[in-house]
Tab-separated table of C-alpha atoms and ligand atoms in Angstrom:
chain	number	residue	atom	x	y	z
A	1	MET	CA	49.863	-8.753	14.607
A	2	GLN	CA	46.226	-8.057	15.363
A	3	ARG	CA	44.995	-4.508	14.874
A	4	ILE	CA	42.532	-2.970	17.161
A	5	LEU	CA	39.565	-1.338	15.337
A	6	GLN	CA	38.830	2.309	16.117
A	7	PRO	CA	35.242	3.190	17.092
A	8	GLY	CA	34.526	4.766	13.643
A	9	GLU	CA	35.699	1.572	11.899
A	10	ILE	CA	33.560	-0.609	14.097
A	11	GLU	CA	30.556	1.547	13.271
A	12	ALA	CA	31.327	1.241	9.539
A	13	LEU	CA	31.646	-2.463	9.760
A	14	ASP	CA	28.392	-2.678	11.698
A	15	ARG	CA	26.660	-0.636	9.116
A	16	VAL	CA	27.428	-2.996	6.203
A	17	SER	CA	26.636	-6.137	8.216
A	18	PHE	CA	22.889	-5.700	8.631
A	19	PRO	CA	20.172	-4.093	6.541
A	20	ARG	CA	19.181	-0.504	7.322
A	21	VAL	CA	15.790	-0.891	5.739
A	22	ARG	CA	13.524	-3.927	5.529
A	23	PRO	CA	10.761	-3.676	2.946
A	24	PRO	CA	7.534	-5.638	3.791
A	25	GLN	CA	7.132	-9.194	2.611
A	26	VAL	CA	3.566	-9.134	1.246
A	27	ALA	CA	2.948	-12.875	1.331
A	28	ALA	CA	3.917	-13.159	5.018
A	29	LEU	CA	3.061	-9.880	6.593
A	30	PHE	CA	-0.737	-9.992	6.946
A	31	GLN	CA	-0.815	-13.740	7.535
A	32	GLU	CA	1.649	-13.551	10.433
A	33	ARG	CA	-0.144	-10.533	11.841
A	34	ALA	CA	-3.542	-12.234	11.709
A	35	ALA	CA	-2.209	-15.386	13.368
A	36	ARG	CA	-0.575	-13.375	16.085
A	37	LEU	CA	-3.764	-11.428	16.729
A	38	GLU	CA	-5.675	-14.689	17.116
A	39	GLN	CA	-3.014	-16.090	19.390
A	40	LEU	CA	-3.044	-13.002	21.629
A	41	ALA	CA	-6.880	-12.897	21.817
A	42	ASP	CA	-7.058	-15.847	24.232
A	43	GLY	CA	-7.598	-14.466	27.721
A	44	ASN	CA	-7.108	-10.881	26.582
A	45	PRO	CA	-9.408	-8.137	27.998
A	46	ILE	CA	-10.147	-6.992	24.399
A	47	ALA	CA	-10.337	-10.568	22.967
A	48	ASP	CA	-13.412	-9.828	20.749
A	49	TYR	CA	-11.782	-6.767	19.203
A	50	LEU	CA	-8.533	-8.701	18.553
A	51	ARG	CA	-10.521	-11.457	16.829
A	52	PHE	CA	-12.326	-8.856	14.704
A	53	ALA	CA	-8.958	-7.221	13.801
A	54	ALA	CA	-7.649	-10.673	12.801
A	55	ARG	CA	-10.603	-11.082	10.363
A	56	VAL	CA	-9.818	-7.658	8.889
A	57	VAL	CA	-6.108	-8.599	8.501
A	58	ARG	CA	-6.982	-11.929	6.882
A	59	ALA	CA	-9.137	-10.033	4.373
A	60	GLN	CA	-6.164	-7.660	3.811
A	61	HIS	CA	-4.008	-10.695	2.991
A	62	GLY	CA	-6.451	-11.890	0.359
A	63	LEU	CA	-6.728	-8.446	-1.292
A	64	ALA	CA	-2.955	-7.956	-1.235
A	65	MET	CA	-2.306	-11.346	-2.827
A	66	GLN	CA	-4.865	-10.702	-5.586
A	67	ALA	CA	-3.592	-7.197	-6.445
A	68	PRO	CA	-1.077	-6.658	-9.238
A	69	ALA	CA	2.435	-5.826	-7.946
A	70	ALA	CA	3.070	-2.046	-7.724
A	71	PRO	CA	5.625	-0.513	-10.047
A	72	PRO	CA	8.972	0.450	-8.466
A	73	PRO	CA	9.505	4.188	-7.828
A	74	SER	CA	10.908	6.178	-10.703
A	75	GLY	CA	14.570	7.090	-10.732
A	76	GLU	CA	13.524	10.742	-10.577
A	77	ALA	CA	11.500	10.138	-7.360
A	78	VAL	CA	14.402	8.268	-5.795
A	79	ARG	CA	16.858	11.050	-6.688
A	80	ARG	CA	14.618	13.804	-5.481
A	81	ALA	CA	13.844	12.074	-2.127
A	82	GLY	CA	17.507	11.307	-1.574
A	83	GLU	CA	18.621	14.863	-2.236
A	84	ASN	CA	15.983	16.416	-0.021
A	85	GLY	CA	15.996	13.812	2.810
A	86	MET	CA	12.266	13.440	2.273
A	87	PRO	CA	10.182	10.227	2.290
A	88	LEU	CA	10.126	8.482	-1.070
A	89	MET	CA	6.350	8.297	-1.560
A	90	PRO	CA	4.522	10.495	1.001
A	91	ALA	CA	1.219	8.909	1.938
A	92	SER	CA	-1.506	11.402	1.289
A	93	GLU	CA	-0.485	13.166	-1.887
A	94	PRO	CA	-1.810	11.831	-4.087
A	95	LEU	CA	-3.843	8.968	-2.648
A	96	PRO	CA	-3.344	5.772	-4.636
A	97	GLU	CA	-5.940	5.610	-7.419
A	98	SER	CA	-6.981	2.024	-6.497
A	99	TRP	CA	-7.417	2.563	-2.792
A	100	ARG	CA	-11.245	3.023	-2.972
A	101	ALA	CA	-11.736	-0.186	-4.919
A	102	THR	CA	-9.668	-1.916	-2.219
A	103	LEU	CA	-11.818	-0.400	0.545
A	104	ARG	CA	-15.080	-1.359	-1.245
A	105	ALA	CA	-13.842	-4.927	-1.667
A	106	LEU	CA	-12.767	-5.104	1.937
A	107	VAL	CA	-16.115	-3.741	3.185
A	108	ALA	CA	-18.058	-6.200	0.930
A	109	GLN	CA	-16.026	-9.155	2.170
A	110	LEU	CA	-16.492	-8.264	5.852
A	111	ALA	CA	-20.183	-7.580	5.431
A	112	ALA	CA	-20.554	-11.151	4.126
A	113	ASP	CA	-18.405	-12.593	6.967
A	114	GLY	CA	-20.724	-14.205	9.500
A	115	ALA	CA	-18.042	-13.859	12.200
A	116	ILE	CA	-18.092	-10.046	12.122
A	117	PRO	CA	-20.053	-8.657	15.121
A	118	ALA	CA	-23.574	-7.398	14.103
A	119	VAL	CA	-22.806	-4.058	15.716
A	120	LEU	CA	-20.365	-3.325	12.888
A	121	GLN	CA	-22.836	-3.892	10.067
A	122	PRO	CA	-24.170	-0.245	10.102
A	123	VAL	CA	-20.502	0.978	9.922
A	124	LEU	CA	-19.900	-1.271	6.837
A	125	ALA	CA	-23.187	-0.166	5.283
A	126	ARG	CA	-22.337	3.488	5.795
A	127	LEU	CA	-18.889	3.098	4.195
A	128	ALA	CA	-20.355	1.184	1.244
A	129	ALA	CA	-22.754	4.075	0.625
A	130	THR	CA	-20.113	6.821	0.917
A	131	PRO	CA	-19.258	8.508	-2.425
A	132	ASP	CA	-15.687	8.475	-3.710
A	133	ASP	CA	-14.810	12.071	-2.930
A	134	ALA	CA	-16.044	11.740	0.650
A	135	LEU	CA	-13.950	8.562	0.986
A	136	ASP	CA	-10.898	10.479	-0.117
A	137	THR	CA	-11.577	13.122	2.519
A	138	LEU	CA	-11.987	10.416	5.126
A	139	ALA	CA	-8.674	8.840	4.085
A	140	ARG	CA	-6.789	12.049	4.393
A	141	GLN	CA	-8.345	12.711	7.820
A	142	ALA	CA	-7.510	9.138	8.953
A	143	LEU	CA	-3.912	9.511	7.766
A	144	ALA	CA	-3.606	12.800	9.611
A	145	ASP	CA	-5.258	11.278	12.706
A	146	ASN	CA	-7.780	14.074	12.571
A	147	LEU	CA	-11.198	12.463	12.579
A	148	GLY	CA	-14.611	13.491	13.787
A	149	ARG	CA	-16.311	11.403	16.434
A	150	GLU	CA	-18.784	9.916	13.927
A	151	ASP	CA	-15.959	8.541	11.801
A	152	ILE	CA	-13.923	6.792	14.459
A	153	ALA	CA	-15.595	3.401	14.046
A	154	ALA	CA	-14.937	3.441	10.270
A	155	ALA	CA	-11.359	4.610	10.591
A	156	PRO	CA	-9.646	1.184	11.097
A	157	LEU	CA	-11.293	-0.095	7.914
A	158	VAL	CA	-10.150	2.974	5.952
A	159	MET	CA	-6.659	2.461	7.339
A	160	ALA	CA	-6.781	-1.279	6.548
A	161	ALA	CA	-7.508	-0.508	2.869
A	162	LEU	CA	-4.735	2.103	2.778
A	163	GLN	CA	-2.360	-0.343	4.358
A	164	VAL	CA	-2.906	-2.824	1.573
A	165	GLU	CA	-2.102	-0.163	-1.021
A	166	PHE	CA	0.972	1.190	0.757
A	167	VAL	CA	2.325	-2.213	1.660
A	168	LEU	CA	2.184	-3.189	-2.030
A	169	ARG	CA	3.927	0.076	-2.971
A	170	ALA	CA	6.680	-0.386	-0.289
A	171	ALA	CA	7.277	-3.928	-1.334
A	172	ALA	CA	8.309	-2.724	-4.771
A	173	VAL	CA	11.006	-0.456	-3.324
A	174	ALA	CA	14.629	-1.687	-3.226
A	175	PRO	CA	16.385	-0.948	0.104
A	176	THR	CA	19.046	0.994	-1.755
A	177	GLN	CA	16.347	3.360	-3.124
A	178	VAL	CA	15.243	4.353	0.351
A	179	PRO	CA	16.491	7.847	1.386
A	180	TYR	CA	17.957	8.842	4.739
A	181	THR	CA	15.118	11.118	6.020
A	182	GLU	CA	15.092	13.978	8.440
A	183	PRO	CA	13.678	13.390	10.956
A	184	ALA	CA	14.745	9.701	11.115
A	185	THR	CA	11.658	8.969	13.192
A	186	VAL	CA	9.159	8.971	10.250
A	187	CYS	CA	8.924	6.179	7.684
A	188	PRO	CA	11.504	6.889	4.968
A	189	VAL	CA	9.190	5.356	2.346
A	190	CYS	CA	5.704	6.865	3.153
A	191	GLY	CA	6.368	9.450	5.852
A	192	SER	CA	3.979	7.866	8.385
A	193	ALA	CA	4.760	7.317	12.072
A	194	PRO	CA	5.927	3.953	13.347
A	195	VAL	CA	3.231	1.951	15.222
A	196	ALA	CA	5.877	0.377	17.485
A	197	SER	CA	9.467	-0.740	17.273
A	198	VAL	CA	10.652	-4.289	17.231
A	199	LEU	CA	13.787	-6.130	18.396
A	200	ARG	CA	14.362	-8.724	15.699
A	201	ILE	CA	15.958	-12.146	15.843
A	202	GLY	CA	17.466	-14.352	13.123
A	203	GLY	CA	20.349	-13.940	10.684
A	204	ASN	CA	21.984	-10.622	10.308
A	205	ILE	CA	19.088	-8.626	11.799
A	206	ALA	CA	19.336	-10.333	15.179
A	207	GLY	CA	19.560	-7.981	18.145
A	208	HIS	CA	18.825	-4.910	15.980
A	209	ARG	CA	15.912	-2.566	16.744
A	210	TYR	CA	13.736	-1.524	13.809
A	211	LEU	CA	10.870	0.986	13.744
A	212	HIS	CA	7.832	-0.511	12.044
A	213	CYS	CA	5.725	1.752	9.828
A	214	GLY	CA	2.048	1.678	10.806
A	215	LEU	CA	0.979	2.232	7.209
A	216	CYS	CA	3.351	0.558	4.731
A	217	ALA	CA	5.034	-1.859	7.159
A	218	THR	CA	8.569	-0.832	6.067
A	219	GLU	CA	11.044	-1.273	8.897
A	220	TRP	CA	13.993	0.966	9.405
A	221	HIS	CA	16.878	0.666	11.849
A	222	MET	CA	17.351	2.925	14.849
A	223	VAL	CA	19.791	2.330	17.650
A	224	ARG	CA	18.100	1.478	20.915
A	225	ILE	CA	19.645	4.301	22.967
A	226	LYS	CA	17.777	6.819	20.839
A	227	CYS	CA	14.155	7.814	21.565
A	228	SER	CA	12.079	6.682	18.561
A	229	HIS	CA	10.098	9.933	18.670
A	230	CYS	CA	12.633	12.757	19.273
A	231	GLU	CA	15.986	10.944	18.776
A	232	SER	CA	17.243	12.125	22.206
A	233	THR	CA	19.714	9.721	23.871
A	234	LYS	CA	19.241	11.406	27.295
A	235	GLY	CA	16.406	9.640	29.033
A	236	VAL	CA	15.176	6.427	27.422
A	237	ARG	CA	13.745	3.974	29.881
A	238	TYR	CA	11.447	0.918	29.786
A	239	GLN	CA	8.244	0.106	31.576
A	240	GLY	CA	6.256	-3.137	31.382
A	241	ALA	CA	2.787	-4.090	32.664
A	242	GLU	CA	2.101	-6.820	35.152
A	243	ASP	CA	0.280	-9.873	33.874
A	244	ALA	CA	-2.365	-11.799	35.878
A	245	SER	CA	0.329	-13.656	37.803
A	246	GLY	CA	2.000	-10.435	38.837
A	247	LYS	CA	4.978	-10.930	36.452
A	248	ILE	CA	6.187	-7.933	34.520
A	249	GLY	CA	5.710	-8.513	30.797
A	250	GLU	CA	8.934	-8.558	28.812
A	251	VAL	CA	7.632	-9.083	25.251
A	252	VAL	CA	6.044	-5.664	25.042
A	253	GLN	CA	7.498	-2.763	26.963
A	254	ALA	CA	6.805	0.931	26.812
A	255	GLU	CA	9.958	2.856	25.860
A	256	THR	CA	9.630	6.252	27.599
A	257	CYS	CA	11.584	9.434	26.971
A	258	THR	CA	12.092	12.153	29.500
A	259	ALA	CA	13.136	14.638	26.781
A	260	CYS	CA	9.792	14.560	24.791
A	261	HIS	CA	7.602	12.933	27.437
A	262	THR	CA	6.220	10.297	25.077
A	263	TYR	CA	6.269	6.588	24.943
A	264	ARG	CA	6.185	4.003	22.111
A	265	LYS	CA	6.163	0.302	22.638
A	266	LEU	CA	9.153	-1.962	21.920
A	267	VAL	CA	8.148	-5.462	20.989
A	268	SER	CA	10.825	-8.197	21.544
A	269	GLN	CA	11.164	-11.192	19.372
A	270	GLU	CA	13.991	-12.249	21.645
A	271	LYS	CA	11.255	-12.807	24.307
A	272	ASP	CA	8.702	-14.282	21.900
A	273	PRO	CA	9.698	-15.204	18.337
A	274	TYR	CA	6.105	-14.754	17.129
A	275	ALA	CA	5.896	-11.154	18.296
A	276	GLU	CA	4.579	-8.832	15.560
A	277	PRO	CA	4.790	-5.112	16.132
A	278	LEU	CA	1.236	-3.989	15.160
A	279	ALA	CA	-0.524	-7.037	16.725
A	280	ASP	CA	1.416	-6.998	19.944
A	281	ASP	CA	0.888	-3.218	20.241
A	282	LEU	CA	-2.871	-3.628	19.814
A	283	ALA	CA	-3.099	-6.532	22.245
A	284	SER	CA	-1.250	-4.710	25.000
A	285	LEU	CA	-3.860	-2.056	25.602
A	286	THR	CA	-3.482	-2.699	29.334
A	287	LEU	CA	-0.018	-1.176	29.119
A	288	ASP	CA	-1.532	1.943	27.466
A	289	LEU	CA	-4.002	2.201	30.340
A	290	LEU	CA	-1.072	2.016	32.789
A	291	MET	CA	0.849	4.701	30.873
A	292	GLY	CA	-2.278	6.881	31.005
A	293	ASP	CA	-1.459	7.387	34.692
A	294	THR	CA	2.051	8.662	33.969
A	295	ASP	CA	3.402	11.847	32.466
A	296	PHE	CA	4.133	10.145	29.154
A	297	SER	CA	1.703	10.376	26.258
A	298	ARG	CA	1.547	7.899	23.393
A	299	ALA	CA	3.740	9.042	20.531
A	300	SER	CA	1.510	7.703	17.731
A	301	GLY	CA	-1.591	5.553	17.358
A	302	ASN	CA	-2.375	2.067	16.149
A	303	PRO	CA	-4.012	2.208	12.671
A	304	LEU	CA	-6.481	-0.551	13.604
A	305	LEU	CA	-7.694	1.197	16.718
A	306	PHE	CA	-8.798	4.799	16.811
A	307	ILE	CA	-9.566	6.348	20.211
A	308	GLU	CA	-11.520	9.523	20.706
A	309	LYS	CA	-9.181	12.208	21.883
A	310	PRO	CA	-10.009	13.910	25.116
A	311	LEU	CA	-11.272	17.477	24.560
A	312	ALA	CA	-8.579	20.088	25.157
A	313	VAL	CA	-9.209	21.970	28.335
B	401	ZN	ZN1	5.690	3.644	5.717
B	402	ZN	ZN1	11.916	11.575	23.042
């Protein structure tokens, strides 16, 4: 006789059938992101910026592939994070020792790249001339999204270098070492905010929603009925932007929450298999402009685009 599963049992089955955490795949991550940025640039209102971002991401790929693999976290760090429900390797303390060398290599590579807009050369020159301790200060401010107006142009490059470092670190982490953190809306590996969430396709991850870390690119599962910012299940809705033909976009939608009044984008691979969370978030700036007219504010930024915050009134 067939036995009917109880809700708790179904949940338990579900939990073992797909991964809770997906560490970044270094060899594929930046390459797929760069290709997607180039693809989305065609006809996009910020096409030049997307092409520039693609150059930066291609340079990230080269640097990440040349770098030695990071060591896995120590057993002690795994135990401590698990016991306290804290991220495994919080981003800012201490900063990775090699991050400045990565930034300097990135800056040198971009300065020599003829496709980089001339307007960015002074930004690159200034970063190249910045002493180590001032770079560390800049990195901490960028990670905390607390930058002065004069540093906004340099911030995506600082974040790009930090991404290389943290992606390498996160790739050395085994999924079983990743703690359950409180709140579940920050990256369980590095403690950063997700840049967007993504509905995945393929194999045992198909149909599951993952939050994608803007810094280390770790993905962690969260059920779709929960707000990715406050975990409320009360008022999650979706909003898309019209494209040129008047059709509402389905690949990228803003997930809004009436409990915390924020939005974060949900990127659907079901609607486009090449969708990539960071690239699709960046390329859908039109949707952010649309959301600017609503009561919902953006939950967290995109590391490759810093926008000056309006002065508090
Ligand atoms: Zn992370
Ligand atoms: Zn919320």
